[in-house]
Short mmCIF file of C-alpha atoms in Angstrom, two decimals:
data_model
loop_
_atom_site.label_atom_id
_atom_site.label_comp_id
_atom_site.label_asym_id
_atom_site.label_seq_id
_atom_site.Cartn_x
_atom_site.Cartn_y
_atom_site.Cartn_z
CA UNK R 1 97.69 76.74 -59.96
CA UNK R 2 96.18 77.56 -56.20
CA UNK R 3 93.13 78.89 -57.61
CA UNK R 4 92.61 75.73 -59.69
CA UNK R 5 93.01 73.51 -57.22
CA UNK R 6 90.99 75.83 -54.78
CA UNK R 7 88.04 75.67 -57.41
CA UNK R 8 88.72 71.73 -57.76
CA UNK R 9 88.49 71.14 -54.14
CA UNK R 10 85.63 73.37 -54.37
CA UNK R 11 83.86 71.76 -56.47
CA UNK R 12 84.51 68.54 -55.29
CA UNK R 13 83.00 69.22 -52.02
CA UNK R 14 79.71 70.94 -53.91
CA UNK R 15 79.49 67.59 -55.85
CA UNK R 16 79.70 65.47 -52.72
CA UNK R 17 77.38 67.56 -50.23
CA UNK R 18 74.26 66.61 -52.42
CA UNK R 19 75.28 62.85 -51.93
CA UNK R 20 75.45 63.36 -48.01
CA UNK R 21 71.91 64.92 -48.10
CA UNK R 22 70.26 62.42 -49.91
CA UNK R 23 72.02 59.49 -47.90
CA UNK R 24 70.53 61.49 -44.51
CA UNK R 25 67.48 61.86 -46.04
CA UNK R 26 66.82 58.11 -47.05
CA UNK R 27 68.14 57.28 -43.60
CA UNK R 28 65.69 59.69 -42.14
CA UNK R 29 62.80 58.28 -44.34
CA UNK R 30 64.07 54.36 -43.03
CA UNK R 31 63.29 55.30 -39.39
CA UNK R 32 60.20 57.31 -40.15
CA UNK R 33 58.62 54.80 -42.11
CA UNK R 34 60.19 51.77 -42.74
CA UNK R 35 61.04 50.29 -39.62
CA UNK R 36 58.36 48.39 -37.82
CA UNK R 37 56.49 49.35 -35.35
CA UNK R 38 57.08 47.20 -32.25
CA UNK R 39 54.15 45.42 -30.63
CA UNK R 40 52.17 46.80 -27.16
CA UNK R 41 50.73 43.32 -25.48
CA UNK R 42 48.01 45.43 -23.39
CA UNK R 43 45.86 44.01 -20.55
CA UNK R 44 42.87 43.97 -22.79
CA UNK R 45 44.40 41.73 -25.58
CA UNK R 46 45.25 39.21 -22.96
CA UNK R 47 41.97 39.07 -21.70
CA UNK R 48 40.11 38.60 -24.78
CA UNK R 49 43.03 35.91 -25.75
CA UNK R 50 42.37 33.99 -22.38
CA UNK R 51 38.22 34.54 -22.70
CA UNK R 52 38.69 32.93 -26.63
CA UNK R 53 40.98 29.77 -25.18
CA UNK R 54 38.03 29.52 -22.48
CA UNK R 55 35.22 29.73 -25.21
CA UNK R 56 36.96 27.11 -27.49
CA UNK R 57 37.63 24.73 -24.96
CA UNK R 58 33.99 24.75 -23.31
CA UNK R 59 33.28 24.08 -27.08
CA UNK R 60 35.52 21.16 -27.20
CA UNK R 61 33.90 20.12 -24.25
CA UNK R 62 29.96 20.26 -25.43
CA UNK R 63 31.35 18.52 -28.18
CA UNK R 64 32.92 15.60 -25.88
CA UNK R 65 30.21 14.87 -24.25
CA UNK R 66 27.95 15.19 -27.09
CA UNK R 67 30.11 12.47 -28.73
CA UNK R 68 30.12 10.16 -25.86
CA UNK R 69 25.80 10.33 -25.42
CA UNK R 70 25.42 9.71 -29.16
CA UNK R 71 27.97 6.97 -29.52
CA UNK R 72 26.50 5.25 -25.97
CA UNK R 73 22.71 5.30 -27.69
CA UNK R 74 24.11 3.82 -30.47
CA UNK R 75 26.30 1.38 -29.12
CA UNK R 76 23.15 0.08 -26.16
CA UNK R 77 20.71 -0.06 -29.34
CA UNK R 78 22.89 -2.10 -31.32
CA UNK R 79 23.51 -4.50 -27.55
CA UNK R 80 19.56 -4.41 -27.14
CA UNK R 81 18.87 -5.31 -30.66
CA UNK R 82 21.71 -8.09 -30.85
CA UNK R 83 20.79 -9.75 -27.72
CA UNK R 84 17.18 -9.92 -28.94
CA UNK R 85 18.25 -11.73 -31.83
CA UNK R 86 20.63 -14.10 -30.14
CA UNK R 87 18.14 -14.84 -27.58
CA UNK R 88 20.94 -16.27 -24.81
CA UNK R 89 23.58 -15.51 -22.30
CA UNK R 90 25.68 -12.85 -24.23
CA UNK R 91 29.47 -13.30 -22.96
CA UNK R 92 32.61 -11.74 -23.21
CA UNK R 93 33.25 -12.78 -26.67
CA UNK R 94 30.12 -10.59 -28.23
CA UNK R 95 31.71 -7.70 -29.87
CA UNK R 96 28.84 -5.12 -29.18
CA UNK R 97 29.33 -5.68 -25.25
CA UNK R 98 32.70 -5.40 -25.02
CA UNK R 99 31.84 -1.82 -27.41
CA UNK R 100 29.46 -0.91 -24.64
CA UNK R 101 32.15 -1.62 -21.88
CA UNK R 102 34.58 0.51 -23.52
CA UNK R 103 32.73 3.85 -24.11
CA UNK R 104 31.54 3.11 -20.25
CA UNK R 105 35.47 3.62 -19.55
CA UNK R 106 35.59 6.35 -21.87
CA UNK R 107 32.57 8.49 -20.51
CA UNK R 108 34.00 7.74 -16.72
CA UNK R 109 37.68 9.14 -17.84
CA UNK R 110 35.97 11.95 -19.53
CA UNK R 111 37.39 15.37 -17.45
CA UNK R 112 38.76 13.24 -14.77
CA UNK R 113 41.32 14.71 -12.77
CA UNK R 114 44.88 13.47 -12.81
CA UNK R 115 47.29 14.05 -10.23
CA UNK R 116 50.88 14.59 -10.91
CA UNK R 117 52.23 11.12 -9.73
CA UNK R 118 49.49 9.61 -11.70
CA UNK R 119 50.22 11.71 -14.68
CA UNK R 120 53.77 10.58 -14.62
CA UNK R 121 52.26 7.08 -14.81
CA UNK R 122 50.23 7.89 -17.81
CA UNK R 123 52.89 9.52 -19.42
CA UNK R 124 54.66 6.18 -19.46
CA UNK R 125 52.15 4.08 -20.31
CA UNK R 126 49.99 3.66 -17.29
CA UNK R 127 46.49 3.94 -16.81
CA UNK R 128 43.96 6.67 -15.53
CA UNK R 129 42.37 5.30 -11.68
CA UNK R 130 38.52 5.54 -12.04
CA UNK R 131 37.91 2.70 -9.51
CA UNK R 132 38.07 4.47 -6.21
CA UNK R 133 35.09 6.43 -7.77
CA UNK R 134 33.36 3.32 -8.28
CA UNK R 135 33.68 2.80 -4.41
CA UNK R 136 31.95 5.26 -3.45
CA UNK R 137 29.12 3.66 -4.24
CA UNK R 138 29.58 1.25 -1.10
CA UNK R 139 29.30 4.03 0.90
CA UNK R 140 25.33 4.53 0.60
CA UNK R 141 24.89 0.44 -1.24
CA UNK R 142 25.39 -2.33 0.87
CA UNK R 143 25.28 -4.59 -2.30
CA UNK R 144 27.86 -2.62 -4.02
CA UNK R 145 30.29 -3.21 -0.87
CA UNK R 146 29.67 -6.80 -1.68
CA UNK R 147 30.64 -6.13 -5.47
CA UNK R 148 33.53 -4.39 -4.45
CA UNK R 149 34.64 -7.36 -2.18
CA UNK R 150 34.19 -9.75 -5.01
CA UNK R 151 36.77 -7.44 -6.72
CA UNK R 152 39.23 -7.60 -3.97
CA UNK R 153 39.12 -11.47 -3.79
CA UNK R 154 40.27 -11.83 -8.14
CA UNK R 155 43.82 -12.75 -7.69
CA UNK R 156 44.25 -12.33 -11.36
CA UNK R 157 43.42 -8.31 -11.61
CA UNK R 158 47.01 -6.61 -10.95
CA UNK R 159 45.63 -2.57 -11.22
CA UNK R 160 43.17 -0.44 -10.60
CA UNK R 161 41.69 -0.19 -14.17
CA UNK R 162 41.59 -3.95 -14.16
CA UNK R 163 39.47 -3.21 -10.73
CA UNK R 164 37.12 -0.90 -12.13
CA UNK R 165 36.64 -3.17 -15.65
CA UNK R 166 35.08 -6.24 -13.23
CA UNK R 167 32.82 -3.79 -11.04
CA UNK R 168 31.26 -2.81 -13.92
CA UNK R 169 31.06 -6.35 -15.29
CA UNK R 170 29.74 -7.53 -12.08
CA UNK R 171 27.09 -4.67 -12.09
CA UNK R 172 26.14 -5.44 -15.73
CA UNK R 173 25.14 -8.98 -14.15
CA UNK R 174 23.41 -8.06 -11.42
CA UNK R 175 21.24 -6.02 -13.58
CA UNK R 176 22.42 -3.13 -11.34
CA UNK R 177 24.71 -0.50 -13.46
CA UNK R 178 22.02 1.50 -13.75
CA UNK R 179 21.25 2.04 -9.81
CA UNK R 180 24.85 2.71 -9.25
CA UNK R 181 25.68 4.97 -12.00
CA UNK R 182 22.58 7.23 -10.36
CA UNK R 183 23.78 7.09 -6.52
CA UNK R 184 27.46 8.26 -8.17
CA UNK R 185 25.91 10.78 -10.75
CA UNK R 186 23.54 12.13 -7.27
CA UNK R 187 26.81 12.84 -5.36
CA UNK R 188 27.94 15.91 -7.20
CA UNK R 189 30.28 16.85 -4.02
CA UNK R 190 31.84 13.89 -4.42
CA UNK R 191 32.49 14.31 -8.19
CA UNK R 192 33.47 17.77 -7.90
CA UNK R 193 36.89 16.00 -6.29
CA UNK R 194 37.48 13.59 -8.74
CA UNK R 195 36.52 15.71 -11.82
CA UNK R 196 37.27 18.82 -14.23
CA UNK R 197 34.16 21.31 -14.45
CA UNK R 198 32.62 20.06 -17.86
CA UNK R 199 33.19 16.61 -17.22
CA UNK R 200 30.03 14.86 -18.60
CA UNK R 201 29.39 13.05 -14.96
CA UNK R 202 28.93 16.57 -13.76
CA UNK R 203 26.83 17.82 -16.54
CA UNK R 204 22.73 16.69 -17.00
CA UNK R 205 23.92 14.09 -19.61
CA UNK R 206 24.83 12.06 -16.94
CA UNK R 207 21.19 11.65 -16.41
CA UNK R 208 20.48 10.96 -19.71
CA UNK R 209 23.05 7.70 -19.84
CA UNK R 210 21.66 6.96 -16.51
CA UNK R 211 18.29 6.31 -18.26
CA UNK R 212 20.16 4.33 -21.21
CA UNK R 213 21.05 2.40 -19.12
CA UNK R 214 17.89 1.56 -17.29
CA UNK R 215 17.08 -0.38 -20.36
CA UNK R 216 20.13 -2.44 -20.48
CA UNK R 217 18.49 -4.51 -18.02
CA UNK R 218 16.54 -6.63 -20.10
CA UNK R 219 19.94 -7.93 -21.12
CA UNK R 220 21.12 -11.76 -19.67
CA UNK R 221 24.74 -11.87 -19.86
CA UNK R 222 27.33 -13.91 -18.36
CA UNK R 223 31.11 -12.59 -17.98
CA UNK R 224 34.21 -14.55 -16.69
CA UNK R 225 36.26 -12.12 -13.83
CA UNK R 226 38.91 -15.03 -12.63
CA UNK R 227 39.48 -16.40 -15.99
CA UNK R 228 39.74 -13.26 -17.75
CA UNK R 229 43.13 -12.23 -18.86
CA UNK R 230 42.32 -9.09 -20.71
CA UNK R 231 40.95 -6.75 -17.96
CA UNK R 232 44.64 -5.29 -16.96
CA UNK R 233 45.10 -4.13 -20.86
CA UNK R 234 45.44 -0.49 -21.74
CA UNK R 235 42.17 1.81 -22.40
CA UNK R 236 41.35 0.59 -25.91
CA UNK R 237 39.41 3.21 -28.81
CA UNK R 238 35.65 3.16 -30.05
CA UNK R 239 35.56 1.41 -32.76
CA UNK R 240 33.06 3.78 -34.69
CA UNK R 241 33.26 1.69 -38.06
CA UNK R 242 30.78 -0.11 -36.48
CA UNK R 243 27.45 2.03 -36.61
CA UNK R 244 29.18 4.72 -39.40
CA UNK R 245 29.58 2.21 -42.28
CA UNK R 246 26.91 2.30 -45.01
CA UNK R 247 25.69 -0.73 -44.12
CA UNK R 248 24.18 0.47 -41.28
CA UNK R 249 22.07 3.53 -42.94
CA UNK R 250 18.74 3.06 -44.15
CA UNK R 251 18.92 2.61 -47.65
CA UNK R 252 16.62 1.77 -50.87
CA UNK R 253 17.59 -1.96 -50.50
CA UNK R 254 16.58 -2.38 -46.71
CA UNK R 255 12.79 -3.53 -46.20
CA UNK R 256 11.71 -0.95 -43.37
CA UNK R 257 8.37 -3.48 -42.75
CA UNK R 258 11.26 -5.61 -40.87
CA UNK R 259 12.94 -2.41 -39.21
CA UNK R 260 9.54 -1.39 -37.91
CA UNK R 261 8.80 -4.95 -36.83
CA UNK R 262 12.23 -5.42 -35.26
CA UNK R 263 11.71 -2.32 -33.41
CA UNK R 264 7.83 -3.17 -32.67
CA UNK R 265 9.33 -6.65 -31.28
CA UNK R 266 12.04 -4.47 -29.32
CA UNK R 267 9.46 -2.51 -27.63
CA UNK R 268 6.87 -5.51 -26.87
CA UNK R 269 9.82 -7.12 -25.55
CA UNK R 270 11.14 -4.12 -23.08
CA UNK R 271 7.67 -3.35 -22.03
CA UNK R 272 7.39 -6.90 -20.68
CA UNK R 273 10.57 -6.65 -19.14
CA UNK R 274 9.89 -3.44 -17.12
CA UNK R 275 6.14 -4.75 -16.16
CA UNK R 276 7.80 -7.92 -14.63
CA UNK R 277 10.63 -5.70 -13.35
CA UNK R 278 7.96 -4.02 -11.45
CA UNK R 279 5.76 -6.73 -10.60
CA UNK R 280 8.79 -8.26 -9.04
CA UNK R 281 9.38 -5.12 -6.48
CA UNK R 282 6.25 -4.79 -5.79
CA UNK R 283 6.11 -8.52 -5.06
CA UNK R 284 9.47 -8.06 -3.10
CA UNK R 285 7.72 -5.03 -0.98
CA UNK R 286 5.06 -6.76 -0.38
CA UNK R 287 7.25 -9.51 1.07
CA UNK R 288 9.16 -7.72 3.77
CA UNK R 289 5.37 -6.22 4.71
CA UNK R 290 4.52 -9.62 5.52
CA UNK R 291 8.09 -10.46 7.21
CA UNK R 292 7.22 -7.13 9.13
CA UNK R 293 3.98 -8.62 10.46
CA UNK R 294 5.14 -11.58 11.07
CA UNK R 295 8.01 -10.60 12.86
CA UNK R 296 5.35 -8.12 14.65
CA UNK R 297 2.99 -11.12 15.24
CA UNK R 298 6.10 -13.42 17.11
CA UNK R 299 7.02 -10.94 19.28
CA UNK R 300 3.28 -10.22 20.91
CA UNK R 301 3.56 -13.71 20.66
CA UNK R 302 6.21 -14.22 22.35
CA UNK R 303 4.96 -11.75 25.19
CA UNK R 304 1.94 -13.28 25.91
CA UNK R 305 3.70 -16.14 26.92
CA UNK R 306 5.90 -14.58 29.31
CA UNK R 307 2.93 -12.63 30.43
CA UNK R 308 1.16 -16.15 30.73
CA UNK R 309 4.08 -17.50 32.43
CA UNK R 310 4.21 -15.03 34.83
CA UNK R 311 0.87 -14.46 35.97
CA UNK R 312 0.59 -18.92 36.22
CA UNK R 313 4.17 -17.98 38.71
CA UNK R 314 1.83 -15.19 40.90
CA UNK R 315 -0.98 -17.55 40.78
CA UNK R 316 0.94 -20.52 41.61
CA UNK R 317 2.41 -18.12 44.36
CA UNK R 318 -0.62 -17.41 45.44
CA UNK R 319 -2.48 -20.59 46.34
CA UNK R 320 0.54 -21.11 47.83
CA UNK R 321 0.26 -18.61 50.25
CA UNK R 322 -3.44 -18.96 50.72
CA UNK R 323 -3.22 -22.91 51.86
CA UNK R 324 -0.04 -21.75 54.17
CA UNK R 325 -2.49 -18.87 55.55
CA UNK R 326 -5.15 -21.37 55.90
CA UNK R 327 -3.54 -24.15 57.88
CA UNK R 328 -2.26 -21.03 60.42
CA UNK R 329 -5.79 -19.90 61.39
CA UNK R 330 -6.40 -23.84 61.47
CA UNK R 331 -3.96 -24.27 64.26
#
């Protein structure tokens, strides 16, 4: 009876040792092979990570400012060839203006810096500042200080976006955007403050809407600043619609004779405008030459007088003496 249940127990262990060996060898096999291999976040990984965010937002960037160039030709062509059509004072009411004034707020927001109190503010609703850019502008132009007094004096404009919405209306009118955009576009110190590296003020595209917008000065246009209610309103979108809709491609059913003539017309028309443009300062410079001269001529003018004046006083002075001098060896 011992030896049976010797040779049972016996046995039992010999059936359950394989069982333990396999279980330690599967277990051995999980850790060897199965488990996963934890992750080593090396100092080269990071760097090509951080190098690829740089690359795709200088990308991002080009393609920004690329954006806002070709939507500002498009949007000035379609204002140039409108306003030739119209033929009269375009207002606030003509829809490719107010197009024109909003990629203008677009292209001056692009890469602008934000500071924390005015991020706040944008986070709850408020608007980006552009204006005190805008005022730099006084610094070096003593006509945009007058501009920028204007802007002061509208009661009815309650922030700064509102600020910087009528200085650019007011420079549309005076037919000097153009001048102003280049004395702010020439500062690049100045920029450098207000901007992000990439912004497209800081880039040579500037230079290229600069000399847009030399030809949006054959453009007559009269805009309302006191009466004008909308110039506080939030930074509204480009509405692109408007020069990507099929209507505006070239097609089969267009007659290009009267695209070629409307752009012959366009040209005749700009070409006159830059030739009187120029006729005009040379006509001004050759006005303050002959306020120079003149001024010039009244002051040797006005010295020969006094030079008259005063030798008639030594001569008068003279005779004087002479008949007192005379009347002693008389005596």
């Amino acid at each position: 009876m011992d030896e049976k249940s010797d040779s049972l127990v016996t046995d039992d262990l010999s059936d359950k040792s394989p069982v333990f060996n396999v279980t330690s060898s599967r277990l051995q096999m999980f850790v060897d092979s199965d488990w996963p291999q934890p992750m080593i976040c090396n100092a080269e990984t990071e760097k090509a990570d951080k190098k690829a965010k740089r690359r795709i937002k200088k990308k991002s960037e080009e393609i920004a400012r690329d954006n806002l160039v070709t939507i500002f030709k498009l949007v000035s062509k379609e204002l140039m060839d409108s306003s030739l059509v119209h033929g009269r004072l375009l207002d606030d009411e003509f829809v490719p203006l107010q197009q024109l004034f909003t990629v203008l707020e677009h292209i001056f927001l692009n890469g602008l810096k934000v500071k924390k109190l005015s991020q706040i503010k944008s986070m709850l609703g408020g608007n980006k500042d552009f204006y005190s850019i805008l005022e730099q502008v006084q610094k070096t132009c003593t006509e945009a200080a007058e501009l920028s007094n204007t802007v002061k004096e509208a009661s009815n404009i309650k922030t700064q976006l509102g600020k910087a919405r009528a200085w650019i209306r007011l420079a549309m009118m005076q037919k000097k955007l153009a001048d102003y955009f280049h004395i702010l576009i020439s500062n690049k110190d100045m920029l450098r403050e207000f901007y992000e590296a990439g912004a497209v003020l800081l880039e040579e595209d500037a230079h290229i809407l600069q000399g847009l917008m030399v030809g949006l000065n054959c453009i007559d246009c009269h805009l309302s600043i006191r009466d004008n209610l909308h110039l506080d309103d939030p930074v509204g979108s480009i509405d692109y619609s408007l020069y990507l809709s099929e209507a505006s491609l070239p097609g089969p059913d267009i007659d290009v004779t009267e695209c070629d003539s409307g752009a012959a017309d366009l040209t005749v028309a700009l070409d006159q405008n830059r030739f009187l443009e120029e006729h005009n300062t040379h006509l001004t410079s050759t006005l303050n030459d002959i306020k120079h001269k003149l001024q010039t001529l009244q002051e040797s003018h006005d010295c020969l007088l006094e030079n008259t004046s005063l030798r008639k006083s030594c001569s008068k002075t003279y005779k004087q003496r002479m008949i007192s001098t005379g009347r002693r060896i008389t005596d």
